[in-house]
Coordinates of C-alpha atoms and ligand atoms in Angstrom, one line a residue:
M41 CA -9.8 0.3 14.2
I42 CA -12.4 -2.4 14.2
E43 CA -14.2 -0.6 17.2
C44 CA -14.2 2.6 15.2
Y45 CA -16.1 1.1 12.1
R46 CA -17.9 -1.9 13.9
E47 CA -21.2 -1.0 12.0
F48 CA -19.5 -1.3 8.7
L49 CA -17.7 -4.7 9.3
P50 CA -19.0 -8.3 9.1
I51 CA -18.6 -9.1 12.8
S52 CA -20.4 -10.7 15.5
P53 CA -20.5 -9.1 19.0
A54 CA -18.8 -12.0 20.5
M55 CA -15.7 -11.9 18.1
P56 CA -12.5 -11.6 20.0
I57 CA -10.7 -8.3 18.7
I58 CA -7.1 -9.0 17.8
S59 CA -5.7 -5.4 17.3
L60 CA -2.3 -3.6 17.7
G61 CA -3.8 -0.2 17.3
E62 CA -3.8 0.0 13.6
G63 CA -5.7 2.5 11.4
N64 CA -6.2 6.3 12.2
T65 CA -3.1 7.1 10.1
P66 CA -2.2 10.7 9.1
L67 CA -3.7 12.3 6.1
I68 CA -1.1 14.9 5.5
H69 CA -1.8 17.9 3.3
S70 CA 1.1 18.6 0.8
P71 CA 1.4 22.1 -0.3
R72 CA 4.3 21.2 -2.7
L73 CA 2.3 18.5 -4.4
S74 CA -0.8 20.8 -4.6
E75 CA 1.4 23.6 -6.3
R76 CA 2.6 21.0 -8.8
V77 CA -0.8 20.0 -9.7
G78 CA -1.9 23.7 -9.7
R79 CA -5.4 25.1 -10.5
G80 CA -6.0 25.5 -6.8
C81 CA -6.0 21.7 -6.5
E82 CA -5.3 20.0 -3.1
V83 CA -3.1 17.0 -2.7
F84 CA -3.2 14.9 0.5
V85 CA -0.8 11.8 1.5
K86 CA -2.5 9.1 3.4
N87 CA 0.4 7.7 5.3
E88 CA -0.2 4.0 5.8
G89 CA 3.4 3.4 6.8
V90 CA 2.7 4.4 10.4
N91 CA 0.5 1.3 11.0
P92 CA 1.8 -1.1 13.7
T93 CA 3.9 -3.3 11.3
G94 CA 4.5 -0.5 8.9
S95 CA 2.1 -1.0 6.2
F96 CA -1.6 -0.8 5.3
K97 CA -1.9 -4.6 5.5
D98 CA -2.6 -4.3 9.3
R99 CA -6.0 -3.0 8.5
G100 CA -7.0 -6.0 6.8
M101 CA -5.0 -8.3 9.2
T102 CA -6.7 -7.3 12.4
L103 CA -10.0 -8.4 10.9
A104 CA -8.9 -11.6 9.2
V105 CA -7.1 -12.7 12.3
S106 CA -10.0 -11.9 14.7
K107 CA -12.2 -13.8 12.6
A108 CA -9.7 -16.7 12.3
A109 CA -9.4 -16.7 16.1
E110 CA -13.2 -16.7 16.6
R111 CA -13.3 -19.8 14.3
G112 CA -10.7 -21.5 16.4
T113 CA -8.1 -21.5 13.6
T114 CA -4.6 -22.8 14.7
A115 CA -2.5 -21.9 11.7
L116 CA -2.5 -19.0 9.3
I117 CA -0.8 -19.1 5.9
C118 CA 0.0 -16.4 3.3
A119 CA 2.1 -15.8 0.1
S120 CA 3.8 -12.5 0.3
T121 CA 6.1 -10.0 -1.4
G122 CA 6.9 -9.0 2.4
N123 CA 4.3 -6.8 4.0
T124 CA 1.6 -9.2 4.2
S125 CA 3.9 -11.7 5.9
A126 CA 5.0 -9.2 8.3
S127 CA 1.7 -8.2 9.3
A128 CA 0.3 -11.7 9.4
A129 CA 3.1 -12.8 11.6
A130 CA 2.6 -9.9 14.1
Y131 CA -1.2 -10.5 14.4
A132 CA -0.8 -14.2 14.7
A133 CA 1.8 -13.7 17.5
R134 CA -0.8 -11.5 19.1
A135 CA -3.7 -14.1 18.7
G136 CA -1.5 -17.1 19.8
I137 CA -1.9 -18.7 16.5
S138 CA 1.0 -20.0 14.4
C139 CA 1.8 -18.5 11.0
I140 CA 3.4 -19.8 7.9
V141 CA 4.7 -17.4 5.2
I142 CA 5.7 -18.5 1.7
L143 CA 8.2 -16.0 0.0
P144 CA 9.8 -15.7 -3.2
A145 CA 13.6 -16.3 -2.3
G146 CA 15.7 -13.4 -2.6
K147 CA 13.1 -10.9 -3.6
I148 CA 11.8 -9.7 -0.2
A149 CA 13.2 -6.4 1.3
T150 CA 15.4 -6.9 4.3
G151 CA 13.3 -5.2 6.9
K152 CA 10.3 -7.5 6.0
V153 CA 11.8 -10.8 6.2
L154 CA 13.3 -9.5 9.5
Q155 CA 9.8 -8.8 10.8
A156 CA 8.4 -12.1 9.8
F157 CA 11.3 -13.8 11.6
V158 CA 11.2 -11.8 14.8
Y159 CA 7.5 -12.2 15.2
G160 CA 8.0 -16.0 15.1
A161 CA 6.6 -17.0 11.8
K162 CA 7.6 -20.2 9.9
I163 CA 9.3 -18.8 6.9
V164 CA 9.5 -20.9 3.7
A165 CA 11.3 -19.4 0.8
I166 CA 10.5 -20.8 -2.7
D167 CA 12.3 -20.8 -5.9
G168 CA 9.8 -18.8 -7.8
N169 CA 7.9 -15.6 -7.6
F170 CA 4.8 -14.2 -5.8
D171 CA 2.3 -15.8 -8.2
D172 CA 4.0 -19.2 -7.7
A173 CA 3.7 -18.8 -3.9
L174 CA 0.1 -17.7 -4.0
R175 CA -0.7 -20.7 -6.1
I176 CA 0.9 -23.1 -3.5
V177 CA -1.0 -21.2 -0.6
R178 CA -4.2 -21.6 -2.5
E179 CA -3.9 -25.3 -2.7
L180 CA -2.7 -25.7 0.9
G181 CA -5.7 -23.7 2.0
E182 CA -8.0 -26.1 0.5
T183 CA -6.8 -28.8 2.8
G184 CA -8.6 -27.1 5.6
D185 CA -5.4 -27.1 7.7
F186 CA -4.6 -23.3 7.3
T187 CA -6.5 -20.1 7.1
I188 CA -5.3 -18.1 4.1
V189 CA -4.8 -14.5 4.9
N190 CA -3.9 -13.1 1.6
S191 CA -6.4 -10.6 0.1
I192 CA -8.4 -13.5 -1.5
N193 CA -9.7 -13.7 2.1
P194 CA -12.7 -11.2 2.1
D195 CA -12.1 -10.2 5.6
R196 CA -8.7 -8.6 4.5
I197 CA -10.6 -6.4 2.0
A198 CA -13.3 -5.5 4.6
G199 CA -10.6 -4.3 7.0
Q200 CA -8.9 -2.3 4.5
K201 CA -11.8 -0.5 3.2
T202 CA -11.7 1.6 6.6
A203 CA -8.8 3.7 5.1
A204 CA -11.4 5.1 2.7
F205 CA -14.0 5.8 5.6
E206 CA -11.0 7.6 7.4
I207 CA -10.3 9.9 4.5
V208 CA -14.1 10.8 3.9
D209 CA -14.5 11.4 7.7
E210 CA -11.5 13.8 7.7
L211 CA -12.1 15.6 4.4
G212 CA -15.8 15.9 5.1
D213 CA -16.4 14.2 1.6
A214 CA -14.8 11.8 -0.8
P215 CA -11.8 13.2 -2.8
D216 CA -12.1 13.6 -6.7
F217 CA -9.1 11.3 -7.4
H218 CA -7.6 8.6 -5.3
L219 CA -4.0 7.3 -6.5
L220 CA -2.4 4.3 -5.1
P221 CA 0.1 1.5 -6.1
V222 CA -1.3 -1.7 -7.4
G223 CA 0.1 -5.2 -7.0
N224 CA -2.2 -8.1 -6.0
A225 CA -5.0 -5.4 -6.4
G226 CA -6.6 -5.9 -3.0
N227 CA -6.2 -2.5 -1.8
I228 CA -7.7 -0.7 -4.9
T229 CA -10.6 -3.1 -4.4
A230 CA -11.0 -2.4 -0.8
Y231 CA -10.8 1.4 -1.1
W232 CA -13.3 1.3 -3.9
A233 CA -15.6 -0.9 -1.6
G234 CA -15.3 1.6 1.2
Y235 CA -15.9 4.7 -0.8
R236 CA -19.1 3.0 -2.3
E237 CA -20.4 2.0 1.1
Y238 CA -19.9 5.5 2.6
R239 CA -21.7 7.1 -0.5
K240 CA -24.5 4.6 -0.1
G241 CA -24.8 5.6 3.5
D242 CA -24.8 9.2 2.6
R243 CA -21.5 9.9 4.3
S244 CA -20.3 11.4 1.2
T245 CA -21.8 13.1 -1.9
K246 CA -19.5 11.8 -4.5
L247 CA -17.1 8.9 -5.5
P248 CA -13.5 9.3 -6.5
A249 CA -11.9 8.1 -9.8
M250 CA -9.5 5.3 -8.7
I251 CA -6.2 5.6 -10.4
G252 CA -3.7 2.8 -9.9
F253 CA -0.1 2.6 -10.9
Q254 CA 1.9 -0.5 -11.7
A255 CA 5.8 -0.8 -12.3
M256 CA 6.4 -0.8 -15.9
N257 CA 7.7 -4.3 -16.1
A258 CA 5.2 -5.7 -13.6
A259 CA 2.0 -4.3 -15.2
P260 CA -0.3 -7.1 -16.0
I261 CA -3.6 -5.0 -15.5
F262 CA -2.2 -2.2 -17.7
H263 CA -1.0 -4.7 -20.5
R264 CA -4.2 -6.9 -20.1
R265 CA -2.1 -10.2 -19.8
I266 CA -0.4 -12.2 -17.3
I267 CA 3.3 -11.3 -16.9
G268 CA 5.4 -14.5 -16.5
N269 CA 8.5 -12.7 -15.2
P270 CA 7.5 -9.5 -13.4
E271 CA 10.6 -7.3 -12.5
T272 CA 10.7 -4.0 -10.4
I273 CA 12.9 -2.5 -7.8
A274 CA 9.6 -2.0 -5.9
S275 CA 9.4 -5.8 -4.9
A276 CA 6.2 -5.3 -2.9
I277 CA 4.3 -5.0 -6.2
R278 CA 6.4 -7.5 -8.3
I279 CA 3.2 -9.4 -9.3
G280 CA 2.4 -10.8 -12.7
N281 CA -1.1 -12.2 -12.1
P282 CA -3.1 -10.4 -9.4
A283 CA -5.6 -12.3 -7.4
N284 CA -7.9 -9.4 -7.4
W285 CA -7.7 -8.4 -11.1
K286 CA -11.4 -8.7 -11.9
Q287 CA -12.4 -6.6 -8.9
A288 CA -9.8 -4.0 -9.7
Q289 CA -11.0 -3.9 -13.2
A290 CA -14.6 -3.3 -11.9
A291 CA -13.2 -0.5 -9.6
L292 CA -11.4 1.1 -12.5
I293 CA -14.6 1.1 -14.8
E294 CA -17.2 2.0 -12.2
S295 CA -15.2 4.9 -10.9
R296 CA -14.2 6.1 -14.4
G297 CA -10.6 5.6 -13.2
A298 CA -7.5 4.5 -15.0
I299 CA -4.5 2.2 -14.6
D300 CA -1.1 3.5 -15.8
I301 CA 2.6 2.6 -15.5
I302 CA 5.6 4.1 -14.1
S303 CA 9.4 3.3 -14.4
D304 CA 11.6 2.1 -11.5
E305 CA 13.6 5.3 -12.0
S306 CA 10.6 7.5 -11.4
I307 CA 9.7 5.4 -8.3
L308 CA 13.0 5.9 -6.7
A309 CA 13.1 9.7 -7.7
A310 CA 9.5 10.2 -6.1
Q311 CA 10.7 8.3 -3.0
K312 CA 13.5 10.7 -2.6
W313 CA 11.5 13.6 -3.4
L314 CA 8.9 12.7 -0.9
A315 CA 11.5 12.2 1.8
Q316 CA 13.4 15.4 1.2
Q317 CA 10.5 17.7 0.3
E318 CA 7.9 16.5 2.8
G319 CA 9.6 14.5 5.4
I320 CA 7.8 11.3 4.4
F321 CA 9.9 8.2 3.9
V322 CA 8.2 5.4 2.2
E323 CA 9.3 2.2 0.5
P324 CA 9.7 2.2 -3.2
A325 CA 6.2 0.5 -3.9
S326 CA 4.6 3.2 -2.1
A327 CA 6.3 6.0 -4.0
A328 CA 4.4 4.7 -7.1
S329 CA 1.4 6.8 -6.3
I330 CA 3.6 9.9 -6.0
A331 CA 5.6 9.1 -9.2
G332 CA 2.1 8.5 -10.9
L333 CA 1.1 12.0 -9.8
F334 CA 4.2 13.5 -11.2
K335 CA 3.6 11.7 -14.5
W336 CA 0.0 12.9 -14.7
C337 CA 1.1 16.5 -14.0
D338 CA 4.0 16.7 -16.4
S339 CA 3.3 14.8 -19.5
A340 CA 0.6 16.7 -21.6
D341 CA 0.4 13.8 -24.2
A342 CA -0.1 11.1 -21.7
A343 CA -3.2 8.9 -21.9
H344 CA -4.3 10.7 -18.7
S345 CA -3.4 14.0 -17.4
F346 CA -4.1 16.5 -14.6
Q347 CA -3.4 19.3 -16.9
N348 CA -7.0 20.0 -17.5
I349 CA -8.3 19.0 -14.1
R350 CA -11.3 20.7 -12.5
K351 CA -10.3 23.8 -10.5
G352 CA -9.9 22.9 -6.7
S353 CA -10.1 19.1 -7.2
R354 CA -8.9 17.1 -4.2
I355 CA -6.5 14.3 -4.7
V356 CA -5.5 11.6 -2.2
C357 CA -2.3 9.5 -2.7
T358 CA -2.0 6.6 -0.5
V359 CA 1.6 5.6 0.5
T360 CA 1.5 2.1 1.5
G361 CA 4.6 1.0 3.6
H362 CA 7.5 2.6 5.6
G363 CA 10.7 3.3 4.0
L364 CA 12.7 1.6 6.7
K365 CA 11.5 -1.8 5.5
D366 CA 13.5 -1.7 2.3
P367 CA 16.9 0.1 2.9
D368 CA 18.9 -1.8 0.5
V369 CA 18.8 0.6 -2.4
I370 CA 19.3 3.5 -0.3
I371 CA 22.2 1.9 1.6
G372 CA 23.9 1.3 -1.6
R373 CA 23.8 5.0 -2.5
M374 CA 25.2 6.2 0.9
T375 CA 28.9 7.1 1.2
E376 CA 31.1 6.1 4.1
F377 CA 31.3 8.6 6.8
E378 CA 35.1 9.2 7.8
P379 CA 35.2 10.2 11.4
I380 CA 36.9 13.4 12.5
A381 CA 38.4 14.5 15.7
A382 CA 35.8 15.2 18.4
T383 CA 36.3 18.9 18.7
V384 CA 34.0 21.8 18.1
M385 CA 36.6 23.1 15.9
D386 CA 36.8 20.0 13.8
V387 CA 33.0 19.6 13.6
R388 CA 32.5 23.3 12.6
R389 CA 35.1 22.8 9.7
A390 CA 33.3 19.6 8.7
I391 CA 30.0 21.5 8.6
E392 CA 31.4 24.1 6.3
R393 CA 33.3 21.8 4.0
Ligands
F0G570 N1 2.4 -1.4 -1.5 C1 3.1 -2.1 -0.7 C2 4.0 -1.5 0.2 C3 2.6 -3.5 -0.7 O1 3.2 -4.2 0.2 C4 1.7 -4.0 -1.7 C5 1.3 -5.4 -1.7 C6 1.1 -3.0 -2.6 C7 1.5 -1.7 -2.5 C8 0.0 -3.4 -3.5 O2 -1.3 -3.7 -2.8 O3 -1.5 -6.0 -3.5 O4 -3.4 -4.6 -2.5 O5 -2.5 -4.2 -4.8 N2 2.0 -6.3 -1.0 C9 1.4 -7.6 -0.9 C10 2.3 -8.4 0.1 C11 1.4 -8.4 -2.3 O6 2.4 -9.6 -0.1 O7 2.8 -7.8 0.9 P1 -2.2 -4.8 -3.5

């Protein structure tokens, strides 16, 4: 990915590139979502779940870890709701650098802890939430013993903006609207930086409105106040005091975008819909952009709505992480499968039942 967009990235020719083949993710046209919006609009899903560690974090991590390796860093550190830690651990392993991850105990999806563990990171679970973990990481970073690879590291944002480049390259122009989940607000900051940079370089003729979605009980930007006890089933975006709050606010204002909230129920419904209607399995946080799209299509009286959208508008929804990372809710819903006799007759009967 770095090689692809070298001219747009803050790198020296000598920098070692620590890559696992991230980026170049599919931009999937969705006829069903397009129909839902109506007015000849086209909806595309940017599936970031197919990155090497299953989330968009890999785009920022390849650059942050490459730069850290160039500087001779010996240890990375991050706070995480799960995906950043999985990605940091993998790229650290690849670079031969050690990695420490600080996680809110009991609030990380199973697959993500498993990833940090298998890539060999030192895992420290705290009795606190993501915001507490990030506060600790910031302090530890100041000692100079560690390189912080959260999105407060500008290299993370610079790497992640390449997702916007890919979208413009593929569509031939920027979309009219870009929808995505918002947690620590690094990604919305990165996309907006990418779109602006491409516009400035005349690679696009317009800029999208950036539309962010937060979970109803973890929505500090929407409510304009720090949330002390954020709660949501979408644990990846369970954040009450986003580090990139100011930058996200600027993106929302400059792009004439908006921030909105969605319920946990609507997130789970959108996750199921996307899997069963489009064959795209995402984690709950990622389904926030789809839940948000439905909200904007359905509620005529919402503060914002797609009901009077310009005909033929193009909408991109980023889905940020793979569904297999967070199987717990779904496993809870699955029924036991009673085995039957291994004969064609029994199997046929079971199919017809
Ligand atoms: N979706 C997923 C799957 C995430 O893991 C995150 C953030 C977001 C959306 C929100 O992105 O923070 O840039 O606004 N996960 C971070 C982590 C906080 O630690 O993995 P954001």
